[in-house]
C-alpha positions as YAML, in Angstrom:
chain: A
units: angstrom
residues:
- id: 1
  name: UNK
  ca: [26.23, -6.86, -98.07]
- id: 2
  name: UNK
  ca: [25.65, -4.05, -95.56]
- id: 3
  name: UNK
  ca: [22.46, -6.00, -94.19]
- id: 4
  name: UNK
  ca: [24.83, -8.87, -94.18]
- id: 5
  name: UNK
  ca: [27.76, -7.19, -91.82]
- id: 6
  name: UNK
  ca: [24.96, -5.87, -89.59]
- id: 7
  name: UNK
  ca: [23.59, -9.61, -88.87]
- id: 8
  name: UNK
  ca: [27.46, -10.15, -88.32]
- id: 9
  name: UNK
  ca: [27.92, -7.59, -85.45]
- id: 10
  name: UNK
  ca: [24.42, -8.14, -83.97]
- id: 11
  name: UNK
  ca: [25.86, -11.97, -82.85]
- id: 12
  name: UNK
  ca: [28.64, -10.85, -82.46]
- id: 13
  name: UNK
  ca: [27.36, -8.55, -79.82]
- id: 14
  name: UNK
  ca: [24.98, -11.08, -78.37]
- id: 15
  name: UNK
  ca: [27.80, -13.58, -78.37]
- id: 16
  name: UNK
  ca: [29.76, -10.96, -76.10]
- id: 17
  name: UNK
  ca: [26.99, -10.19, -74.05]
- id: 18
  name: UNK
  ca: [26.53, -13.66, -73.19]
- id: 19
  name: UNK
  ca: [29.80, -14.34, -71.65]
- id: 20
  name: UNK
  ca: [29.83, -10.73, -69.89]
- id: 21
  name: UNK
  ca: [26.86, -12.32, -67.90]
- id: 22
  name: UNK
  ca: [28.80, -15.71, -67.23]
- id: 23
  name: UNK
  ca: [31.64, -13.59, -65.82]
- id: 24
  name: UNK
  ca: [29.02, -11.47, -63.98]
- id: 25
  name: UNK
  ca: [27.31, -14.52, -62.84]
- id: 26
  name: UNK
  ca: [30.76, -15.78, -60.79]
- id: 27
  name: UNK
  ca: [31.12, -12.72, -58.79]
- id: 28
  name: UNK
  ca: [28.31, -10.22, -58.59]
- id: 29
  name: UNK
  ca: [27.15, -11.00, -55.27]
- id: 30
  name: UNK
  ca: [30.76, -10.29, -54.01]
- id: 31
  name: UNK
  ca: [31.04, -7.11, -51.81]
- id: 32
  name: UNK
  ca: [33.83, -5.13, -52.32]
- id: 33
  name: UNK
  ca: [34.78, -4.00, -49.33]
- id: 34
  name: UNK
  ca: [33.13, -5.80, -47.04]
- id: 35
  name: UNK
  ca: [32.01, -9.80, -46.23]
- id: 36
  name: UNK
  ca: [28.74, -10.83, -47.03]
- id: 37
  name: UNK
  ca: [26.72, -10.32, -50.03]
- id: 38
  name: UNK
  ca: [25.20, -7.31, -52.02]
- id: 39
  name: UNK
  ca: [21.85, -6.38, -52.59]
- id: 40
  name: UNK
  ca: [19.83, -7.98, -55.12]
- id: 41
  name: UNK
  ca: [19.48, -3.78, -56.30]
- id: 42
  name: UNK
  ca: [23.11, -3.39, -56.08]
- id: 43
  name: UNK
  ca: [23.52, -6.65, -58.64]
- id: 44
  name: UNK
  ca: [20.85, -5.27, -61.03]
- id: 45
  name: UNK
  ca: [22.63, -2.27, -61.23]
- id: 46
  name: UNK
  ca: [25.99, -3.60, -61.13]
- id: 47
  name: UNK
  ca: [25.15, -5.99, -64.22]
- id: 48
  name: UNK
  ca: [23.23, -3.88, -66.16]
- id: 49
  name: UNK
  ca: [25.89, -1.09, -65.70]
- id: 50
  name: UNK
  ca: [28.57, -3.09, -67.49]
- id: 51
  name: UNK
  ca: [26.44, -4.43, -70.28]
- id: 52
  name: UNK
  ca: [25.28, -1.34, -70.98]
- id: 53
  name: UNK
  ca: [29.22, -0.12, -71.54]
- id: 54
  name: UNK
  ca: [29.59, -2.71, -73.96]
- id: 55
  name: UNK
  ca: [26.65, -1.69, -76.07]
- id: 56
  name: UNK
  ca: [28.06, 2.04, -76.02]
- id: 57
  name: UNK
  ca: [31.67, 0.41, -77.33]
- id: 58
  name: UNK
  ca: [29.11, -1.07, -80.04]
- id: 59
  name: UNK
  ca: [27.34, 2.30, -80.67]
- id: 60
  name: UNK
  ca: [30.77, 3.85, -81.33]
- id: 61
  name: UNK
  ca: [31.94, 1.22, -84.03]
- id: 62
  name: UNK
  ca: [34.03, -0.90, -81.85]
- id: 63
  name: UNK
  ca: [33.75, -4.75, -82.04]
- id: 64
  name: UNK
  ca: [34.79, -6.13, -78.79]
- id: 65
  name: UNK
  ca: [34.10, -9.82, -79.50]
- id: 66
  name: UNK
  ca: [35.47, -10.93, -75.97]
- id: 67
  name: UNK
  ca: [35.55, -8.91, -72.88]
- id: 68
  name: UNK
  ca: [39.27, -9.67, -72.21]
- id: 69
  name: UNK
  ca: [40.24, -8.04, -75.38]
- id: 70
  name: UNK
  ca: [39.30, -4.10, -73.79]
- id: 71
  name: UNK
  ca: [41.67, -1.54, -74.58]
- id: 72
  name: UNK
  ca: [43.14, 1.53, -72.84]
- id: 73
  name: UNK
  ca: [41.44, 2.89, -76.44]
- id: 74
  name: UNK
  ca: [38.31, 1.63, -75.64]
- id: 75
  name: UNK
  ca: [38.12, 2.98, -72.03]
- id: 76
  name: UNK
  ca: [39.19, 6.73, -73.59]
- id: 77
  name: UNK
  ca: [36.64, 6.11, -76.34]
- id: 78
  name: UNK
  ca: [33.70, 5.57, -73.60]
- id: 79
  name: UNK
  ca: [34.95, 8.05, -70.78]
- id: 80
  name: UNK
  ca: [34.77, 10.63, -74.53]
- id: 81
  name: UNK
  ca: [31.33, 9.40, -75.12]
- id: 82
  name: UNK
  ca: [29.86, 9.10, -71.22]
- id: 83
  name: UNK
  ca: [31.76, 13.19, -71.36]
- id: 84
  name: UNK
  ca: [29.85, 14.70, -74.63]
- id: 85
  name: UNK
  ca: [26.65, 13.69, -73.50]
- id: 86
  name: UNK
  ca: [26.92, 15.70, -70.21]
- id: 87
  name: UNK
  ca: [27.23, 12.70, -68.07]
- id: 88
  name: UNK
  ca: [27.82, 13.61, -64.26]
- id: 89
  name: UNK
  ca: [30.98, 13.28, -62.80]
- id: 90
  name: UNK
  ca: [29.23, 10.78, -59.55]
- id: 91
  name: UNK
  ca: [27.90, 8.74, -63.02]
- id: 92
  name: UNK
  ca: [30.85, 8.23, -64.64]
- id: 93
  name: UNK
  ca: [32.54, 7.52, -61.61]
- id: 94
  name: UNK
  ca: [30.13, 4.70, -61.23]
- id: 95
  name: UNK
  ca: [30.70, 3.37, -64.53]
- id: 96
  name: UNK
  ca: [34.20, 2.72, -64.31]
- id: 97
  name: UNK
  ca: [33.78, 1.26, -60.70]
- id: 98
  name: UNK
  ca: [31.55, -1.19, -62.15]
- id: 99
  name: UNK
  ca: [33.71, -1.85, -64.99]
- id: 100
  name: UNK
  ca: [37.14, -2.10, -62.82]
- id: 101
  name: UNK
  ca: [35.37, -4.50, -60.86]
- id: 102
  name: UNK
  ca: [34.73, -6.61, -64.04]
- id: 103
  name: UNK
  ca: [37.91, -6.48, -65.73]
- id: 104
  name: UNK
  ca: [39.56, -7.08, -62.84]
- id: 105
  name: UNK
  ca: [37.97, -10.39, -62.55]
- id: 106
  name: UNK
  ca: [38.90, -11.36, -66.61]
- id: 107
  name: UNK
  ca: [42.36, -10.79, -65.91]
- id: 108
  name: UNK
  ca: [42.90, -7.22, -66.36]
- id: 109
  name: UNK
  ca: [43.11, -5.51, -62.52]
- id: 110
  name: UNK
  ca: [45.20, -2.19, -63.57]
- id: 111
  name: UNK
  ca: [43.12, -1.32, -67.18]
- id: 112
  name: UNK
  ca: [40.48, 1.17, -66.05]
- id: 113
  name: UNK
  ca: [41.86, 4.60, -63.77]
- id: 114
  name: UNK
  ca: [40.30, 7.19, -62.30]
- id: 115
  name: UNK
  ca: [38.52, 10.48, -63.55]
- id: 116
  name: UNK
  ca: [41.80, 12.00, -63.04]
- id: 117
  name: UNK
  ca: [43.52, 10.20, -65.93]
- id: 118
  name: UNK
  ca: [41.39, 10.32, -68.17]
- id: 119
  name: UNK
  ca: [40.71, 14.41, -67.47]
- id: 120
  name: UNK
  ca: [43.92, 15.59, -66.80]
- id: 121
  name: UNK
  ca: [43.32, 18.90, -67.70]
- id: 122
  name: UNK
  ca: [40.02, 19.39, -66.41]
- id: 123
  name: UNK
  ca: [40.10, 19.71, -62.74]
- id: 124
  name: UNK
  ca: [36.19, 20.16, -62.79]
- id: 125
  name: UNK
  ca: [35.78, 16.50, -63.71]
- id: 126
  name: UNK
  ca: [38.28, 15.09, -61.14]
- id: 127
  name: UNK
  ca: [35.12, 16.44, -57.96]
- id: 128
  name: UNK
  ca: [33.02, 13.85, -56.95]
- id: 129
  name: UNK
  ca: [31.43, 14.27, -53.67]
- id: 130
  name: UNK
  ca: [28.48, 12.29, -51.80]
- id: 131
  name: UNK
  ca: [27.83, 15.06, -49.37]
- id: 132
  name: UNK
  ca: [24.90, 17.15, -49.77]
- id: 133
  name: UNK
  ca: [25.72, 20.82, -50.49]
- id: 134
  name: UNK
  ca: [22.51, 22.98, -50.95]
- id: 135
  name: UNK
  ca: [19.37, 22.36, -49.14]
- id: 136
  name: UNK
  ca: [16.96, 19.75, -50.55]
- id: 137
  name: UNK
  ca: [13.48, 20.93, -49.05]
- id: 138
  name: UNK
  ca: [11.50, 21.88, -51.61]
- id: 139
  name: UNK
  ca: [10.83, 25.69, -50.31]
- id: 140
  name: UNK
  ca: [14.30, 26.33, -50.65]
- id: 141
  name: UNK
  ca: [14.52, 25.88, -54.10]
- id: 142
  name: UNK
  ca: [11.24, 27.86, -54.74]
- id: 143
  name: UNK
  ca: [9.16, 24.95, -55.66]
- id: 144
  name: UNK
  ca: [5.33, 25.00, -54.12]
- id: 145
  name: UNK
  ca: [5.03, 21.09, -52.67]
- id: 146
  name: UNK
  ca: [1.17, 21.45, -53.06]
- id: 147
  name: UNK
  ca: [1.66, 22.71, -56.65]
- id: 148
  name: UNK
  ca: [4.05, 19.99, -57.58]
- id: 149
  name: UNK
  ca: [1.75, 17.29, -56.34]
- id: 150
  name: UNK
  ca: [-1.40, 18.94, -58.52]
- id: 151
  name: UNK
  ca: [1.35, 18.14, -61.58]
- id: 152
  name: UNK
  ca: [1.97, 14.87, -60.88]
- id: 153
  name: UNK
  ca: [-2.17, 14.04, -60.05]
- id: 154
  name: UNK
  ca: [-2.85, 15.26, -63.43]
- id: 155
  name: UNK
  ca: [-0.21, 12.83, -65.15]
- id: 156
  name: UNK
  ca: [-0.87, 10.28, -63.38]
- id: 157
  name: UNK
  ca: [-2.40, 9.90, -59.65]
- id: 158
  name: UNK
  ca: [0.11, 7.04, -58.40]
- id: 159
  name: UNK
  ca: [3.12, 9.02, -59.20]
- id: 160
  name: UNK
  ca: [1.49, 12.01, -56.95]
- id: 161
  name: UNK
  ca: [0.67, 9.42, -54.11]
- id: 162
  name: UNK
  ca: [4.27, 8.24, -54.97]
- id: 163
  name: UNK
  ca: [6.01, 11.57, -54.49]
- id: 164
  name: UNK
  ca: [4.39, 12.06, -51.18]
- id: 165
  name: UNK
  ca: [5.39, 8.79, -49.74]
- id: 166
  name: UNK
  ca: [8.71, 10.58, -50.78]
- id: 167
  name: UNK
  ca: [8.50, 13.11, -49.19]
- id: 168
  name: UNK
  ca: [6.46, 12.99, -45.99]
- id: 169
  name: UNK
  ca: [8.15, 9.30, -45.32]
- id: 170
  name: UNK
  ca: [11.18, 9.10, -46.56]
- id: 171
  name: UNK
  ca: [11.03, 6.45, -48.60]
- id: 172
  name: UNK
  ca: [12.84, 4.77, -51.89]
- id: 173
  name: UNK
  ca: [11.56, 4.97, -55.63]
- id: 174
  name: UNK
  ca: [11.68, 0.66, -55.44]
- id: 175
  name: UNK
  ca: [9.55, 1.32, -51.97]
- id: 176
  name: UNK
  ca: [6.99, 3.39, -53.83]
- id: 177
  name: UNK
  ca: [6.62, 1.19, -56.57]
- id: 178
  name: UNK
  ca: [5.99, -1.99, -54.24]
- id: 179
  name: UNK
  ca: [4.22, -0.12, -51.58]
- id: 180
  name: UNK
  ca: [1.15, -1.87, -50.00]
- id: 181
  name: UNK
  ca: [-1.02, -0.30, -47.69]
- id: 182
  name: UNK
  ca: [-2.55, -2.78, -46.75]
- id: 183
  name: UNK
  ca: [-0.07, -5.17, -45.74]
- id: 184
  name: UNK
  ca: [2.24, -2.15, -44.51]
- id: 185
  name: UNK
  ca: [0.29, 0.48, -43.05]
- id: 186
  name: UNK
  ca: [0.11, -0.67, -39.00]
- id: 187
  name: UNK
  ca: [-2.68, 2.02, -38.12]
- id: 188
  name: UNK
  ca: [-3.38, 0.94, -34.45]
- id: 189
  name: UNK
  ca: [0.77, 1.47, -33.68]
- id: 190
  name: UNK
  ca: [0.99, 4.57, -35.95]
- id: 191
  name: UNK
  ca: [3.95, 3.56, -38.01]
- id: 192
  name: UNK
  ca: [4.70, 2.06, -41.38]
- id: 193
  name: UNK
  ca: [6.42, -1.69, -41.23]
- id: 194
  name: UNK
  ca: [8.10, -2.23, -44.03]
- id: 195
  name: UNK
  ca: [9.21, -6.07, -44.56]
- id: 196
  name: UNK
  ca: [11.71, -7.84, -47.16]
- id: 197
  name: UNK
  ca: [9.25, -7.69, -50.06]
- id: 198
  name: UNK
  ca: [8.58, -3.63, -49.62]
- id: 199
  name: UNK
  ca: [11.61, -3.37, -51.46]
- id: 200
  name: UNK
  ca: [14.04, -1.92, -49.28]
- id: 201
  name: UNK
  ca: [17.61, -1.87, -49.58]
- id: 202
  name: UNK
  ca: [19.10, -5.20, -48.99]
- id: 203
  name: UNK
  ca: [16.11, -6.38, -48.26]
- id: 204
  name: UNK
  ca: [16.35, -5.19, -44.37]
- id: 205
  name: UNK
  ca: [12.56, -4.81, -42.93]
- id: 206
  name: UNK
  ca: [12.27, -1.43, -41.23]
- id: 207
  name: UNK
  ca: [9.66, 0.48, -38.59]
- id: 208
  name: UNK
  ca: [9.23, 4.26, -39.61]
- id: 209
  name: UNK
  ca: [6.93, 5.81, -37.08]
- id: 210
  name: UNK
  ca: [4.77, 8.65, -38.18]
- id: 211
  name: UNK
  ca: [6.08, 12.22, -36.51]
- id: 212
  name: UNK
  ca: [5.51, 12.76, -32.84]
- id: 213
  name: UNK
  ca: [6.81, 16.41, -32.56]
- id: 214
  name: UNK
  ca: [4.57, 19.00, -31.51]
- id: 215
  name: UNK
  ca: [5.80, 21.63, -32.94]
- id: 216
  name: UNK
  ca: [4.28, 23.47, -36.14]
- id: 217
  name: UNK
  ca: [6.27, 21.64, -38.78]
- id: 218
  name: UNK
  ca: [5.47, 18.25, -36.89]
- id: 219
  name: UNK
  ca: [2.06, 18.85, -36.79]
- id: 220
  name: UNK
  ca: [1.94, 19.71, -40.28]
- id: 221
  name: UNK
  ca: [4.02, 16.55, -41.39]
- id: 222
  name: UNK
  ca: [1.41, 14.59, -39.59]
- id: 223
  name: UNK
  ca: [-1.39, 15.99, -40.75]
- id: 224
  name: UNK
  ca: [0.70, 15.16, -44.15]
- id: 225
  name: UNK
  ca: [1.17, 11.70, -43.26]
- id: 226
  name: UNK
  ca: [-2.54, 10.59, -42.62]
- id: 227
  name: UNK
  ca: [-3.54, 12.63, -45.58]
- id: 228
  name: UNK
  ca: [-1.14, 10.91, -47.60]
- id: 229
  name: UNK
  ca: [-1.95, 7.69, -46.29]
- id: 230
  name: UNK
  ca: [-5.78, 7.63, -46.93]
- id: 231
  name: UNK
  ca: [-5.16, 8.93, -50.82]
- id: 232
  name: UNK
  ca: [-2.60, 5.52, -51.18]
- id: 233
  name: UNK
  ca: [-5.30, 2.97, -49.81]
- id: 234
  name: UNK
  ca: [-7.68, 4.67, -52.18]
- id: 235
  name: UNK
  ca: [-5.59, 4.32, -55.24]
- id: 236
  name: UNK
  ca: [-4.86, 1.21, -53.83]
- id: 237
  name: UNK
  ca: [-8.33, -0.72, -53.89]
- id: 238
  name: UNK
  ca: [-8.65, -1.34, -56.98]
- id: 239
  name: UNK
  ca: [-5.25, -2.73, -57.48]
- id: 240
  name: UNK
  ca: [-4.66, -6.55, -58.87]
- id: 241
  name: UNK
  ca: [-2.36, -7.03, -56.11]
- id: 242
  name: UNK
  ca: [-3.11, -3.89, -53.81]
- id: 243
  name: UNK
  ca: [0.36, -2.13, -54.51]
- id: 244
  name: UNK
  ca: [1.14, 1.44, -55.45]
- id: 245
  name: UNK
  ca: [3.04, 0.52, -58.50]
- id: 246
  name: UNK
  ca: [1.09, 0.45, -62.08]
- id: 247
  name: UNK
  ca: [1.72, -3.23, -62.75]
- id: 248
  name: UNK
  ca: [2.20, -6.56, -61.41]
- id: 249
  name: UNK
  ca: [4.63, -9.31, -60.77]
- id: 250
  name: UNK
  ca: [7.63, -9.11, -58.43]
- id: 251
  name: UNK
  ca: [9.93, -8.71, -61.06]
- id: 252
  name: UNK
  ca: [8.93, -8.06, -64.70]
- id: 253
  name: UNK
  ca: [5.75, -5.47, -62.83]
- id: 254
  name: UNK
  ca: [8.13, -3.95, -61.12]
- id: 255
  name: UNK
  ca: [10.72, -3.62, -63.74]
- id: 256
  name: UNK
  ca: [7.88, -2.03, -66.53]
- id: 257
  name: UNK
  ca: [6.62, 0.38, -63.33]
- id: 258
  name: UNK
  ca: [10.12, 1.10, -62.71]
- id: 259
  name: UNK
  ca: [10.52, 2.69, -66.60]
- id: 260
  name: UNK
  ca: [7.11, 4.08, -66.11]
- id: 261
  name: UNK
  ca: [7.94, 6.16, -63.28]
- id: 262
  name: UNK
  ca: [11.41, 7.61, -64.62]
- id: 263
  name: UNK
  ca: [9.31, 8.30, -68.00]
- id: 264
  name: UNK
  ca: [6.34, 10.20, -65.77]
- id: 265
  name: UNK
  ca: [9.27, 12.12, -63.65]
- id: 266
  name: UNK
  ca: [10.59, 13.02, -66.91]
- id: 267
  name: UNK
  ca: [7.52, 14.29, -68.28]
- id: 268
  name: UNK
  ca: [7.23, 16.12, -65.02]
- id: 269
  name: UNK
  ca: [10.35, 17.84, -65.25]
- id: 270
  name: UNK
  ca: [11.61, 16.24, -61.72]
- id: 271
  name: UNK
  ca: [15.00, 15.51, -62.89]
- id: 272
  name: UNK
  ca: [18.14, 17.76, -61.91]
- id: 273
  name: UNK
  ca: [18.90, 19.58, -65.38]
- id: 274
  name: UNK
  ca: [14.97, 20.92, -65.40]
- id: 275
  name: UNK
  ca: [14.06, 21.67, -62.08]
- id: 276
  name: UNK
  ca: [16.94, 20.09, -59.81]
- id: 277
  name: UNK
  ca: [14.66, 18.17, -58.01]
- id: 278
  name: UNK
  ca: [14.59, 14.52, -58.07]
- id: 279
  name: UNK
  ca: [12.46, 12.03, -56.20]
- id: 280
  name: UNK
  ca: [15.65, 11.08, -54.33]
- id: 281
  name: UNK
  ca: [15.35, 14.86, -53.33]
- id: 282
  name: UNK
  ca: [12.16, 13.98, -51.62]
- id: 283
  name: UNK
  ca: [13.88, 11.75, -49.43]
- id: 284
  name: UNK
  ca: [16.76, 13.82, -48.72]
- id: 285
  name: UNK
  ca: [14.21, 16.42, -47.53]
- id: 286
  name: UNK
  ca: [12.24, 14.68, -45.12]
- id: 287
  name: UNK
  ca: [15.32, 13.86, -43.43]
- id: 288
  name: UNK
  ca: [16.46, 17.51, -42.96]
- id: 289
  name: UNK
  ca: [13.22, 17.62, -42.08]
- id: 290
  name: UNK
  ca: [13.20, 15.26, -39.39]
- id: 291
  name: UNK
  ca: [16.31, 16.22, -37.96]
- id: 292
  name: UNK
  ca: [15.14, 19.81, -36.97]
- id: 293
  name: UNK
  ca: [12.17, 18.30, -35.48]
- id: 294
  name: UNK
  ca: [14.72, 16.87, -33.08]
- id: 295
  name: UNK
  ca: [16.43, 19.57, -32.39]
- id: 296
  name: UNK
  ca: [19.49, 19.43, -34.89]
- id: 297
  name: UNK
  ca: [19.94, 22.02, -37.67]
- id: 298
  name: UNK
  ca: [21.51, 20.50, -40.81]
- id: 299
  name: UNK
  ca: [24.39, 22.69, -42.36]
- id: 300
  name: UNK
  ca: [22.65, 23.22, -45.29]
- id: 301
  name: UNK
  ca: [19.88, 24.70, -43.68]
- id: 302
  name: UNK
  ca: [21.92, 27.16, -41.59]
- id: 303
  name: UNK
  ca: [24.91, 27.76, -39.19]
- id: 304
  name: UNK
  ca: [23.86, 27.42, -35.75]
- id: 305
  name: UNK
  ca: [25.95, 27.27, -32.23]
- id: 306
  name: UNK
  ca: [27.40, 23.93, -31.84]
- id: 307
  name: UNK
  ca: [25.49, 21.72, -29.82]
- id: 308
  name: UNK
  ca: [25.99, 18.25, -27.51]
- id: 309
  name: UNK
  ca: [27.51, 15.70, -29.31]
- id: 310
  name: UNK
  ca: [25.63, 12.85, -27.88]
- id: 311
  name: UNK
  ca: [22.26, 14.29, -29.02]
- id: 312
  name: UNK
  ca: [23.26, 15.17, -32.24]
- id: 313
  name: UNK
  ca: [24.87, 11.76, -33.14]
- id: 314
  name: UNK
  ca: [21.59, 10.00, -31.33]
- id: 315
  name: UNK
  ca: [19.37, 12.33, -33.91]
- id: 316
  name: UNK
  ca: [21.43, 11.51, -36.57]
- id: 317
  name: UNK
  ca: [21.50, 7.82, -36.37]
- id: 318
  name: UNK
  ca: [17.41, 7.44, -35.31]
- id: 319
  name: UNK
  ca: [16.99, 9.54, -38.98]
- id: 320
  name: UNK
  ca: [19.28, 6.93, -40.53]
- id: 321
  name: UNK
  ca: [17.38, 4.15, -39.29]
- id: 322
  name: UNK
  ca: [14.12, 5.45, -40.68]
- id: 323
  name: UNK
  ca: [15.93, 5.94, -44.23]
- id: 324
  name: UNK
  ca: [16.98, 2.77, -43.68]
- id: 325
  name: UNK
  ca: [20.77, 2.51, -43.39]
- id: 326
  name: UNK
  ca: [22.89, 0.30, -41.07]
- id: 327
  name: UNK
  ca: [24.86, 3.12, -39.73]
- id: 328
  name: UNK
  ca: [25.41, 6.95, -39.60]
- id: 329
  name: UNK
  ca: [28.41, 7.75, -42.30]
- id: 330
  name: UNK
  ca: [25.66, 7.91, -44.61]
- id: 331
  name: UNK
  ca: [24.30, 11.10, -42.99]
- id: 332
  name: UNK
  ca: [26.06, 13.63, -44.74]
- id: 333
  name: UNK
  ca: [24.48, 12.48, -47.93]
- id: 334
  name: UNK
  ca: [21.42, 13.51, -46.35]
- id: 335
  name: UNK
  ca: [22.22, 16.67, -44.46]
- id: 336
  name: UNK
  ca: [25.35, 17.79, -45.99]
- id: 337
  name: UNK
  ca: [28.98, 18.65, -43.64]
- id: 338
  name: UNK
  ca: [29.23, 17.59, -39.99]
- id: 339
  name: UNK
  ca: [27.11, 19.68, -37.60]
- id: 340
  name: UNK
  ca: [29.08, 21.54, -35.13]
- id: 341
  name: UNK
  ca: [29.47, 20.48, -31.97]
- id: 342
  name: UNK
  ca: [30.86, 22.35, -28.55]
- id: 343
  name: UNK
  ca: [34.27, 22.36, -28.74]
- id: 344
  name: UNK
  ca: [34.57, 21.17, -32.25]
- id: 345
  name: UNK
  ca: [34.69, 22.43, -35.67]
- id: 346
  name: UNK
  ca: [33.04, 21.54, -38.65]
- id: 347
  name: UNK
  ca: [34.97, 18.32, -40.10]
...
């Protein structure tokens, strides 16, 4: 009998499933905000993200046999569940966005609220903020970069070549994972070119040029760079298809290296709870990084005098280009509050 009920809620759940993905299937794409169309790493997410709500409703004993039938008591029963396992605020945040999006499109537009209403007497879970707040460079949070990289060789020596990319060029986890030097690495022009199929966000190719400042830490990041480069196209030669990730195929490769990675940063203890560094970190410290090299001190890093205007927004926007965003708002992800500039305060 129980073996019986269990075969019962399994369809069931598949049954569900399946028209949460013909639902997804009419939309995704969509932008929000904005014309056009989302990235093909925005609709992974995006899907997966509301699937994987359902399957918590099922973990809790709820059976939701069509997604129209969600309940205010379902939401509170997640938002309780996504809470007692320590969930971040940003996270859940995420998850409702996803799911507000979805319901709104089965016929259900005012269901899911914000963190506010379902916290309402926890002010501590109503903060969600995409600015960065502490300083992400590794020496700042005590953390030897040489040491770290000796970890991650001994696990495993593509997640070490991995976290340099990271670090000394800024680059994604998906841009790791699909990195090829040999296609590109443009050695004669000194800069990485990055097409479509590196994996990049939205799939926009990119030119990051390796450091040209001649000061100490530019010299250093260089010598970094090359370093880092020559250890990749060693790993690299024996590759099936020449890429830094540890298996093949454009998408079930890069899906299995994806879960191999988060297990091996894991394992590491690169995650926020252990060592509140993640590989995202990386990123987010080059480009403090690279805007001192030109001249612009990041609020994080310190309080400075204000400076021009013009060459702080010019800095700002040439280090967004190498991360690879379309424009500059995304900055104080990166390098926290506005810098100061002459007669202006910090906004």
């Amino acid at each position: 009998m129980k073996d019986l009920k269990m075969a019962r809620n399994e369809a069931e759940l598949v049954g569900v499933h399946r028209l949460i993905q013909q639902v997804l299937e009419t939309f995704v794409r969509e932008r929000v905000n904005k014309s056009g169309v989302t990235s093909f790493l925005t609709v992974r997410r995006r899907c997966e993200s509301v699937h994987s709500s359902f399957r918590d409703l099922a973990s809790l004993g709820f059976g939701v046999e069509k997604p129209e039938n969600l309940k205010e008591k379902h939401v509170m029963s997640l938002v309780g569940h996504w809470d007692r396992r320590e969930q971040a605020n940003s996270t859940i945040a995420n998850k409702l966005s996803h799911l507000r999006i979805f319901m709104t499109k089965v016929g259900k537009p005012g269901l899911i609220k914000n963190l506010t209403h379902y916290f309402p007497s926890r002010p501590e879970r109503h903060h969600v903020t995409q600015v960065l707040e502490s300083d992400p460079r590794l020496e700042a949070k005590g953390v030897d970069a040489e040491g770290l990289f000796r970890c991650a060789d001994f696990l495993d020596d593509r997640l070490g070549a991995m976290l340099r990319l990271e670090l000394y060029f800024g680059l994604r986890r998906e841009e790791v994972l699909c990195f090829k030097p040999s296609k590109f690495v443009d050695t004669e022009n000194s800069c990485l070119r990055l097409t479509r199929f590196a994996g990049t966000k939205g799939g926009r190719p990119r030119t990051i040029y390796f450091t040209e400042d001649k000061s100490d830490l530019g010299r250093k990041l260089l010598q970094n760079q090359i370093l880092t480069l020559e250890l990749v196209k060693k790993i690299c030669a024996d590759s099936e298809e020449g890429a830094l990730g540890w298996f093949a195929g454009r998408e079930r490769g890069l899906q299995r290296s994806r879960r191999r990675y988060c297990y091996l940063m894991e394992k590491l203890g690169m995650t926020k709870k252990c060592r509140r560094i993640t590989g995202h970190g990386l990123r987010k410290a080059y480009a403090v990084d690279a805007l001192i090299q030109r001249g612009v001190v990041p609020t994080v890093v310190a309080v400075v005098d204000p400076i021009d205007r013009i060459h702080r927004d010019r800095a700002v926007i040439e280090v967004m280009e190498d991360l690879g965003h379309s424009n500059a708002h995304t900055g104080s992800a990166y390098y926290g509050k506005s810098i100061p500039v002459k007669g202006a305060t910090i906004d």
